[in-house]
Structure formats: C-alpha cells, structure tokens
C-alpha cells in the first residue's frame, strides 16, 4: 500500500490517514477534484478496513410511505402530490399494519417509514401508528420520519421539537431517518428545495434527538446544481455535529435522480462521481463508523464496486420503494437476502446482517455452503431462532 502511494500527488493524505490524523476541508476538496479515482478509492478502502475489517453489511427492512400528499413543492421531488392529484395516496394505520405483518413474515427487523408533509392528518395519527406497530412486535425497529417531518409534527401538535420527539420516542420510535439533508449551503437549498427546513433546523432536530439518547443516520443529495465545495461544506457540518453528539450511526450519500422533476441537470451523477463521493466521504468523515452505498440510487452492481471504495454497507432489502423510483430510478423495487449475501461475498468480504444501528445480527461464513446459498424465505437461521425464542 505504501508503495502504491509513494509517487502519488495524494501521498501526504495517505500519511494522514495512516497516522490517524484528520484531513481538512481543503484536503477533501483536493480529493473531490482528483481524477485518480483508484488512488482515492484505495485510500478510502484503507480507512474503511481500519474501522470495519473485511465485513460488509445489509439489513432486512421494508420501506413504507404513509402518504405522498405534501404541502411543500420541492423542485427536485417527484414523490409529492397535492390533494387534487389523482395519483396521491394516504394509508390508514391498518393499511400500514398489514404491510408490516407481510414484512414480518419475511423476517424483516426494521420498518423505514416516511411521507410527505400531510396537510390534514392529526398528530395522533403518527403516535397511534407507532404504538400499533410496536404492539405488533416489540422487537421491530421503527426508523421513521425526516427532520422536516418532525418540524411539521411539532407544528401540528403545537409543541416544541424536543417534546414532540419525546412523545414519538415514547410511542415506539427508535431512530430518525437521515432524509431531507439535501445540500446544506443556503443558495443551493433555495434552488432545489425552497420552503423546506434550513440546514440549521435539520441539524438541530438531529441534535435534539441525540440529546434524548436517540440515534439516527444522515444523508447528502449530490449531483445536481451544487459545487464540489458545497459538498465539502455539507460534510463539514455533519462531522461537526458528530463531534458534538456522536449520535449518527451512518452516512448515506444519495445520487440525484434527474428524470422526473423540475431541476434541469446536464450531467447527472456518473458512476465515477458516485464512487468518488463515497470514497471522499469515508476519508473525511473519520468520526462515522459506517458509510452506506445506497443500491436503490446506484444500482446493485455499482454499489457492489463501492465496497472497495470506502463503503461497508449496502442498505437493505427494502421490498417497496417509491421516492427514488418516482424520480426515475431503474433499479428493482427490492432485493432478496440471498442476493445481498451473494453480492457481498463476490467482493471477498464477509456478509453481515445488521440491525438499525448497524449492530450485527448474523455473520455469514466467508464461503457459501449448500444450505446457506439460498436462505429460507429470505431469512437467516439465526434470525429465525431469535424470532422464535425472543
């Protein structure tokens, strides 16, 4: 490895990573501007393996969107609808419970639930939903709501953000999602999500949640109208909050989907840009344990390659994804556990089924056996035993 970097223009950054020294915003910009993707990737892989070894994870989860009605009109969003639109939808709590029952039968451990800022659903709808899901199976991890949804719910309940989060936590919420971060720079945010919460508000919701003992993920939407410097600024603010709270369990860079929205982009994210962004994120975010390659936005094959460019997680089986697909994503709606395990094994890494907080649930053998090649009903034996014994 040292020989590989000996004559590289990035040798000084190799020395920093090896010695555990934090890289600066200027260093991160140099990495983003580099055309030597393989060298940046090798540096990111070094940083990742120092944290996570040769393991790579996935989660058995299901996405549920309770409604796509939204009072906002973000320019990049292809998901939101108004009440007058024929393709708008709204699920009852019983509808959501039925989806949860179906997912539990497949062995999922997490529900990922988000929606638009609904104009009329009462606050009790959200707390009743959480309580009903928790009653369905107390071991089910409920990862719900973006920061802007929390702000909306606080407005509905006429409560502070802290009190709103306390009530959601008491009802069964275990983790906030990281969605809605987009790009923090004000000029960019105004161009793509006018009327949405500010960067400060997004960060403060997560800060408050972390202060209550909660944990969450965070994201960055890249490849639209932002500059490379804007990406670095975004990562800087996430790293600073993580220094303060240590409440983020993982970072998920999201490649922009250009097809069905109001932001014209001449050159949407390429595979090169996606891998570079993941790699720079891994190197810069030294206080984050996990970086996720979101296969829905990247495609599973590119996400697989990303496991050698700093990522250590492929996200989940998902089962039903609307937001990226309504924006034009061509990836499948779901993946089986067997496909996730196979994808990770092909990179020479050890597959790990994880929970919401990236904690290991099942560590697979390094090489497949006849009985492990196709997990029954998409479930690992260990998970079946856990569900049976509690």
Short mmCIF file of C-alpha atoms in Angstrom, two decimals:
data_model
loop_
_atom_site.label_atom_id
_atom_site.label_comp_id
_atom_site.label_asym_id
_atom_site.label_seq_id
_atom_site.Cartn_x
_atom_site.Cartn_y
_atom_site.Cartn_z
CA UNK A 1 0.00 0.00 0.00
CA UNK A 2 2.77 2.44 0.91
CA UNK A 3 4.49 1.72 -2.41
CA UNK A 4 1.21 2.40 -4.21
CA UNK A 5 1.12 5.93 -2.80
CA UNK A 6 4.86 6.63 -2.96
CA UNK A 7 4.70 8.68 -6.15
CA UNK A 8 1.11 9.86 -5.83
CA UNK A 9 0.14 13.52 -5.53
CA UNK A 10 -2.02 12.33 -2.63
CA UNK A 11 0.91 10.88 -0.65
CA UNK A 12 0.50 13.45 2.14
CA UNK A 13 -3.13 12.39 2.61
CA UNK A 14 -2.09 8.75 2.74
CA UNK A 15 0.30 9.68 5.55
CA UNK A 16 -2.51 11.49 7.40
CA UNK A 17 -4.90 8.56 7.17
CA UNK A 18 -2.24 6.04 8.23
CA UNK A 19 -1.30 8.16 11.23
CA UNK A 20 -4.93 8.78 12.19
CA UNK A 21 -4.69 12.49 11.51
CA UNK A 22 -7.90 14.26 10.47
CA UNK A 23 -7.99 15.67 6.94
CA UNK A 24 -9.09 19.27 6.38
CA UNK A 25 -11.80 20.75 4.16
CA UNK A 26 -9.03 21.74 1.72
CA UNK A 27 -7.83 18.14 1.67
CA UNK A 28 -11.36 16.92 0.99
CA UNK A 29 -11.71 19.35 -1.92
CA UNK A 30 -8.42 18.07 -3.37
CA UNK A 31 -9.80 14.55 -3.23
CA UNK A 32 -13.04 15.60 -4.94
CA UNK A 33 -11.04 17.35 -7.68
CA UNK A 34 -8.75 14.37 -8.24
CA UNK A 35 -9.17 12.36 -11.43
CA UNK A 36 -7.29 9.44 -9.92
CA UNK A 37 -10.34 7.54 -8.71
CA UNK A 38 -8.47 4.35 -7.95
CA UNK A 39 -5.96 6.09 -5.69
CA UNK A 40 -8.72 7.91 -3.80
CA UNK A 41 -10.62 4.62 -3.59
CA UNK A 42 -7.58 2.79 -2.22
CA UNK A 43 -7.20 5.44 0.46
CA UNK A 44 -10.91 5.16 1.34
CA UNK A 45 -10.66 1.38 1.44
CA UNK A 46 -7.76 1.68 3.86
CA UNK A 47 -9.82 3.99 6.09
CA UNK A 48 -12.81 1.65 5.94
CA UNK A 49 -10.90 -1.54 6.70
CA UNK A 50 -9.24 0.09 9.70
CA UNK A 51 -12.77 0.58 11.10
CA UNK A 52 -14.68 -2.42 9.80
CA UNK A 53 -12.20 -5.01 8.62
CA UNK A 54 -13.41 -7.16 5.73
CA UNK A 55 -17.05 -7.16 6.80
CA UNK A 56 -19.88 -5.58 4.81
CA UNK A 57 -23.47 -5.36 5.98
CA UNK A 58 -27.09 -5.25 4.87
CA UNK A 59 -30.40 -5.04 6.72
CA UNK A 60 -33.71 -6.87 6.28
CA UNK A 61 -36.09 -3.94 6.10
CA UNK A 62 -39.23 -2.65 4.45
CA UNK A 63 -39.99 0.86 3.26
CA UNK A 64 -43.48 2.20 3.92
CA UNK A 65 -44.65 5.62 2.74
CA UNK A 66 -47.80 6.51 4.64
CA UNK A 67 -48.78 9.27 2.17
CA UNK A 68 -47.37 11.32 -0.69
CA UNK A 69 -49.60 14.34 -0.06
CA UNK A 70 -47.36 17.27 0.83
CA UNK A 71 -47.76 20.97 1.50
CA UNK A 72 -44.29 21.66 0.03
CA UNK A 73 -43.28 21.77 -3.64
CA UNK A 74 -39.57 20.99 -3.64
CA UNK A 75 -38.17 21.37 -7.13
CA UNK A 76 -36.22 18.09 -7.06
CA UNK A 77 -39.05 15.97 -5.65
CA UNK A 78 -41.04 13.61 -7.89
CA UNK A 79 -42.85 11.96 -4.99
CA UNK A 80 -45.07 14.71 -3.54
CA UNK A 81 -48.65 15.22 -4.65
CA UNK A 82 -51.45 17.64 -3.85
CA UNK A 83 -54.93 16.56 -2.79
CA UNK A 84 -56.21 17.35 -6.28
CA UNK A 85 -53.81 14.88 -7.93
CA UNK A 86 -55.26 11.54 -8.99
CA UNK A 87 -52.14 9.55 -8.06
CA UNK A 88 -51.95 10.81 -4.49
CA UNK A 89 -52.35 8.26 -1.71
CA UNK A 90 -52.84 8.03 2.04
CA UNK A 91 -52.62 4.85 4.11
CA UNK A 92 -54.65 4.12 7.19
CA UNK A 93 -52.95 2.74 10.29
CA UNK A 94 -54.50 -0.64 9.48
CA UNK A 95 -53.04 -0.47 5.94
CA UNK A 96 -49.61 0.09 7.45
CA UNK A 97 -50.09 -2.73 9.96
CA UNK A 98 -50.95 -5.11 7.12
CA UNK A 99 -47.76 -4.19 5.26
CA UNK A 100 -45.83 -4.71 8.49
CA UNK A 101 -47.38 -8.16 9.02
CA UNK A 102 -46.39 -9.18 5.49
CA UNK A 103 -42.85 -7.94 6.07
CA UNK A 104 -42.50 -9.67 9.44
CA UNK A 105 -43.42 -12.95 7.77
CA UNK A 106 -40.33 -12.45 5.59
CA UNK A 107 -38.08 -11.87 8.59
CA UNK A 108 -37.56 -8.11 8.41
CA UNK A 109 -36.22 -6.38 11.51
CA UNK A 110 -36.81 -2.73 10.57
CA UNK A 111 -39.59 -0.60 9.13
CA UNK A 112 -38.40 2.59 7.42
CA UNK A 113 -41.39 4.96 7.36
CA UNK A 114 -41.53 8.45 5.84
CA UNK A 115 -44.05 10.52 3.91
CA UNK A 116 -44.96 13.96 2.68
CA UNK A 117 -45.98 16.81 4.97
CA UNK A 118 -49.64 15.87 5.01
CA UNK A 119 -51.97 18.88 5.14
CA UNK A 120 -54.58 17.40 7.48
CA UNK A 121 -53.56 14.22 9.32
CA UNK A 122 -53.56 14.90 13.08
CA UNK A 123 -50.56 14.32 15.34
CA UNK A 124 -52.40 11.39 16.90
CA UNK A 125 -52.25 9.54 13.56
CA UNK A 126 -48.46 9.31 13.87
CA UNK A 127 -48.35 8.30 17.52
CA UNK A 128 -51.17 5.78 17.04
CA UNK A 129 -49.26 4.29 14.07
CA UNK A 130 -46.08 3.88 16.15
CA UNK A 131 -47.95 2.37 19.12
CA UNK A 132 -49.82 -0.09 16.89
CA UNK A 133 -46.62 -1.21 15.15
CA UNK A 134 -44.81 -1.61 18.46
CA UNK A 135 -47.71 -3.72 19.76
CA UNK A 136 -47.46 -5.91 16.64
CA UNK A 137 -43.91 -6.98 17.58
CA UNK A 138 -41.90 -5.19 20.25
CA UNK A 139 -38.63 -6.30 18.62
CA UNK A 140 -39.47 -4.49 15.38
CA UNK A 141 -37.20 -1.45 14.99
CA UNK A 142 -39.15 1.62 13.86
CA UNK A 143 -36.98 4.03 11.88
CA UNK A 144 -39.30 6.85 10.91
CA UNK A 145 -39.56 10.49 9.83
CA UNK A 146 -37.17 13.00 8.38
CA UNK A 147 -36.21 16.20 10.17
CA UNK A 148 -38.73 18.25 8.18
CA UNK A 149 -41.48 15.79 9.14
CA UNK A 150 -40.56 16.23 12.79
CA UNK A 151 -40.81 20.01 12.42
CA UNK A 152 -44.19 19.55 10.73
CA UNK A 153 -45.40 17.26 13.52
CA UNK A 154 -44.24 19.76 16.15
CA UNK A 155 -46.29 22.42 14.38
CA UNK A 156 -49.32 20.08 14.26
CA UNK A 157 -49.01 19.22 17.94
CA UNK A 158 -48.22 22.81 18.92
CA UNK A 159 -45.27 21.51 20.90
CA UNK A 160 -41.53 22.11 20.92
CA UNK A 161 -39.31 19.86 18.80
CA UNK A 162 -37.96 18.28 21.97
CA UNK A 163 -41.39 17.49 23.39
CA UNK A 164 -42.55 16.17 20.01
CA UNK A 165 -39.55 13.84 19.82
CA UNK A 166 -40.11 12.69 23.40
CA UNK A 167 -43.71 11.72 22.56
CA UNK A 168 -42.66 9.93 19.37
CA UNK A 169 -39.97 8.06 21.31
CA UNK A 170 -42.48 7.07 23.98
CA UNK A 171 -44.82 5.79 21.25
CA UNK A 172 -42.13 3.49 19.84
CA UNK A 173 -39.80 5.47 17.57
CA UNK A 174 -36.24 4.10 17.84
CA UNK A 175 -34.43 6.04 15.10
CA UNK A 176 -34.86 9.08 12.90
CA UNK A 177 -34.12 8.69 9.21
CA UNK A 178 -31.46 10.88 7.62
CA UNK A 179 -33.53 12.07 4.67
CA UNK A 180 -34.05 15.71 3.81
CA UNK A 181 -30.49 16.91 4.31
CA UNK A 182 -30.09 17.55 0.55
CA UNK A 183 -27.23 20.13 0.43
CA UNK A 184 -26.79 22.46 3.39
CA UNK A 185 -25.48 25.54 1.55
CA UNK A 186 -28.30 28.11 1.62
CA UNK A 187 -28.06 29.16 -2.04
CA UNK A 188 -28.24 25.55 -3.22
CA UNK A 189 -31.02 24.68 -0.81
CA UNK A 190 -33.07 27.62 -2.06
CA UNK A 191 -32.60 26.45 -5.63
CA UNK A 192 -33.71 22.85 -5.09
CA UNK A 193 -35.96 22.87 -2.00
CA UNK A 194 -37.37 26.34 -1.46
CA UNK A 195 -39.55 26.43 1.66
CA UNK A 196 -38.01 23.36 3.23
CA UNK A 197 -36.27 23.46 6.62
CA UNK A 198 -32.90 25.20 6.79
CA UNK A 199 -29.64 23.38 7.36
CA UNK A 200 -29.62 24.71 10.91
CA UNK A 201 -33.11 23.33 11.54
CA UNK A 202 -32.20 19.92 10.09
CA UNK A 203 -29.10 19.70 12.27
CA UNK A 204 -30.94 20.93 15.35
CA UNK A 205 -33.64 18.25 15.04
CA UNK A 206 -30.93 15.58 14.97
CA UNK A 207 -29.00 17.32 17.77
CA UNK A 208 -32.14 17.32 19.93
CA UNK A 209 -32.85 13.67 19.13
CA UNK A 210 -29.29 12.71 20.02
CA UNK A 211 -29.60 14.68 23.25
CA UNK A 212 -32.55 12.47 24.20
CA UNK A 213 -30.41 9.40 23.71
CA UNK A 214 -31.67 8.68 20.19
CA UNK A 215 -29.53 7.82 17.20
CA UNK A 216 -30.01 8.47 13.51
CA UNK A 217 -28.49 8.38 10.05
CA UNK A 218 -27.75 11.36 7.81
CA UNK A 219 -27.57 11.92 4.06
CA UNK A 220 -26.36 14.17 1.26
CA UNK A 221 -28.12 14.53 -2.11
CA UNK A 222 -25.38 15.11 -4.68
CA UNK A 223 -25.02 15.57 -8.42
CA UNK A 224 -27.46 18.40 -9.23
CA UNK A 225 -26.61 22.12 -9.00
CA UNK A 226 -24.15 22.01 -6.12
CA UNK A 227 -20.41 22.56 -6.42
CA UNK A 228 -17.71 20.30 -5.02
CA UNK A 229 -17.07 22.96 -2.38
CA UNK A 230 -20.75 22.74 -1.41
CA UNK A 231 -20.34 19.00 -0.83
CA UNK A 232 -17.33 19.60 1.39
CA UNK A 233 -19.26 22.21 3.37
CA UNK A 234 -22.10 19.73 3.84
CA UNK A 235 -19.73 17.04 5.11
CA UNK A 236 -18.04 19.59 7.37
CA UNK A 237 -21.31 20.38 9.14
CA UNK A 238 -22.16 16.70 9.60
CA UNK A 239 -18.71 15.95 11.00
CA UNK A 240 -19.00 18.87 13.41
CA UNK A 241 -22.36 17.68 14.75
CA UNK A 242 -20.99 14.15 15.08
CA UNK A 243 -18.07 15.53 17.10
CA UNK A 244 -20.63 17.17 19.36
CA UNK A 245 -23.19 14.37 19.83
CA UNK A 246 -21.79 11.09 18.49
CA UNK A 247 -25.38 10.30 17.59
CA UNK A 248 -25.07 9.43 13.89
CA UNK A 249 -24.66 5.71 13.19
CA UNK A 250 -24.08 6.01 9.46
CA UNK A 251 -23.89 8.32 6.45
CA UNK A 252 -25.76 7.67 3.18
CA UNK A 253 -24.77 9.69 0.08
CA UNK A 254 -27.72 9.81 -2.34
CA UNK A 255 -27.11 10.28 -6.09
CA UNK A 256 -29.61 12.71 -7.60
CA UNK A 257 -32.24 11.19 -9.93
CA UNK A 258 -32.79 13.73 -12.76
CA UNK A 259 -35.66 12.31 -14.79
CA UNK A 260 -38.99 13.45 -13.33
CA UNK A 261 -38.52 16.78 -11.60
CA UNK A 262 -38.09 20.50 -12.18
CA UNK A 263 -34.29 20.82 -11.86
CA UNK A 264 -32.54 20.60 -15.23
CA UNK A 265 -29.17 18.88 -14.87
CA UNK A 266 -26.91 18.44 -17.89
CA UNK A 267 -24.67 15.80 -16.33
CA UNK A 268 -26.38 13.73 -13.60
CA UNK A 269 -24.17 11.69 -11.27
CA UNK A 270 -21.96 9.22 -13.11
CA UNK A 271 -20.59 6.01 -11.70
CA UNK A 272 -17.23 7.76 -11.34
CA UNK A 273 -18.79 10.60 -9.34
CA UNK A 274 -20.78 8.24 -7.13
CA UNK A 275 -17.71 6.18 -6.23
CA UNK A 276 -15.61 9.31 -5.70
CA UNK A 277 -18.23 10.85 -3.40
CA UNK A 278 -18.46 7.69 -1.31
CA UNK A 279 -14.66 7.49 -1.10
CA UNK A 280 -14.15 11.11 -0.07
CA UNK A 281 -16.96 10.79 2.48
CA UNK A 282 -15.28 7.76 4.04
CA UNK A 283 -11.92 9.53 4.30
CA UNK A 284 -13.29 12.84 5.60
CA UNK A 285 -15.96 11.56 8.00
CA UNK A 286 -13.46 9.97 10.33
CA UNK A 287 -15.90 10.06 13.26
CA UNK A 288 -18.52 7.97 11.40
CA UNK A 289 -18.25 4.20 11.66
CA UNK A 290 -20.33 3.36 8.61
CA UNK A 291 -20.83 4.59 5.04
CA UNK A 292 -23.71 3.12 3.04
CA UNK A 293 -23.74 2.56 -0.73
CA UNK A 294 -27.46 3.04 -1.43
CA UNK A 295 -28.13 0.43 -4.10
CA UNK A 296 -31.54 1.89 -4.99
CA UNK A 297 -29.89 5.07 -6.29
CA UNK A 298 -26.67 3.49 -7.61
CA UNK A 299 -27.81 0.10 -8.83
CA UNK A 300 -26.65 -3.05 -7.06
CA UNK A 301 -23.63 -3.65 -9.31
CA UNK A 302 -22.14 -0.19 -8.72
CA UNK A 303 -22.95 -0.44 -5.01
CA UNK A 304 -21.00 -3.69 -5.02
CA UNK A 305 -17.98 -1.92 -6.50
CA UNK A 306 -18.39 0.80 -3.85
CA UNK A 307 -17.49 -1.79 -1.20
CA UNK A 308 -13.92 -1.39 -2.46
CA UNK A 309 -14.18 2.42 -2.42
CA UNK A 310 -14.91 3.07 1.24
CA UNK A 311 -18.46 1.80 1.73
CA UNK A 312 -19.13 -1.01 4.19
CA UNK A 313 -22.91 -1.32 3.86
CA UNK A 314 -25.41 -1.93 1.03
CA UNK A 315 -28.54 -0.78 2.89
CA UNK A 316 -31.48 -3.18 2.84
CA UNK A 317 -33.92 -5.49 1.12
CA UNK A 318 -36.46 -2.59 1.17
CA UNK A 319 -39.36 -4.52 -0.52
CA UNK A 320 -41.19 -1.38 -1.71
CA UNK A 321 -39.50 1.91 -2.64
CA UNK A 322 -41.38 4.86 -4.15
CA UNK A 323 -39.37 8.07 -3.75
CA UNK A 324 -36.35 7.25 -5.94
CA UNK A 325 -38.38 5.24 -8.43
CA UNK A 326 -40.90 8.03 -8.96
CA UNK A 327 -37.89 10.23 -9.69
CA UNK A 328 -36.73 7.82 -12.39
CA UNK A 329 -34.57 5.18 -10.70
CA UNK A 330 -34.42 1.99 -12.81
CA UNK A 331 -33.22 -0.31 -10.02
CA UNK A 332 -35.50 -3.11 -8.75
CA UNK A 333 -38.05 -2.40 -6.04
CA UNK A 334 -36.38 -4.86 -3.68
CA UNK A 335 -33.55 -7.34 -3.19
CA UNK A 336 -33.60 -10.77 -1.59
CA UNK A 337 -31.32 -11.58 1.30
CA UNK A 338 -29.66 -14.24 -0.84
CA UNK A 339 -28.77 -11.62 -3.46
CA UNK A 340 -27.35 -9.26 -0.84
CA UNK A 341 -25.20 -12.04 0.64
CA UNK A 342 -24.02 -13.11 -2.82
CA UNK A 343 -23.19 -9.53 -3.80
CA UNK A 344 -21.04 -9.03 -0.72
CA UNK A 345 -19.32 -12.41 -0.99
CA UNK A 346 -18.29 -11.69 -4.59
CA UNK A 347 -16.13 -8.83 -3.29
CA UNK A 348 -14.25 -11.17 -0.96
CA UNK A 349 -15.91 -9.71 2.11
CA UNK A 350 -17.85 -11.36 4.91
CA UNK A 351 -21.60 -10.61 4.77
CA UNK A 352 -23.20 -9.39 7.98
CA UNK A 353 -26.92 -8.98 8.54
CA UNK A 354 -27.26 -5.89 10.73
CA UNK A 355 -29.89 -4.06 12.72
CA UNK A 356 -30.96 -0.42 12.58
CA UNK A 357 -27.87 0.74 14.47
CA UNK A 358 -25.52 -1.36 12.33
CA UNK A 359 -25.23 -3.91 15.13
CA UNK A 360 -24.54 -7.44 13.81
CA UNK A 361 -27.43 -9.90 13.89
CA UNK A 362 -25.90 -12.64 11.75
CA UNK A 363 -22.34 -13.08 10.48
CA UNK A 364 -22.26 -15.38 7.48
CA UNK A 365 -19.46 -17.79 6.75
CA UNK A 366 -16.79 -16.47 4.40
CA UNK A 367 -17.62 -19.09 1.76
CA UNK A 368 -21.15 -20.25 0.92
CA UNK A 369 -22.35 -23.74 1.73
CA UNK A 370 -25.17 -25.65 0.10
CA UNK A 371 -27.59 -24.79 2.91
CA UNK A 372 -26.64 -21.11 3.04
CA UNK A 373 -26.72 -20.37 -0.68
CA UNK A 374 -30.44 -19.59 -0.56
CA UNK A 375 -31.71 -18.52 2.88
CA UNK A 376 -35.19 -19.95 3.50
CA UNK A 377 -37.86 -17.31 2.88
CA UNK A 378 -35.14 -14.66 2.77
CA UNK A 379 -34.22 -15.27 6.42
CA UNK A 380 -31.06 -16.40 8.13
CA UNK A 381 -31.20 -19.30 10.57
CA UNK A 382 -30.03 -17.11 13.44
CA UNK A 383 -32.83 -14.61 12.83
CA UNK A 384 -35.40 -17.42 12.73
CA UNK A 385 -34.12 -18.67 16.08
CA UNK A 386 -34.24 -15.14 17.53
CA UNK A 387 -37.81 -14.60 16.39
CA UNK A 388 -38.80 -17.97 17.80
CA UNK A 389 -37.18 -17.54 21.20
CA UNK A 390 -37.43 -13.77 21.72
#
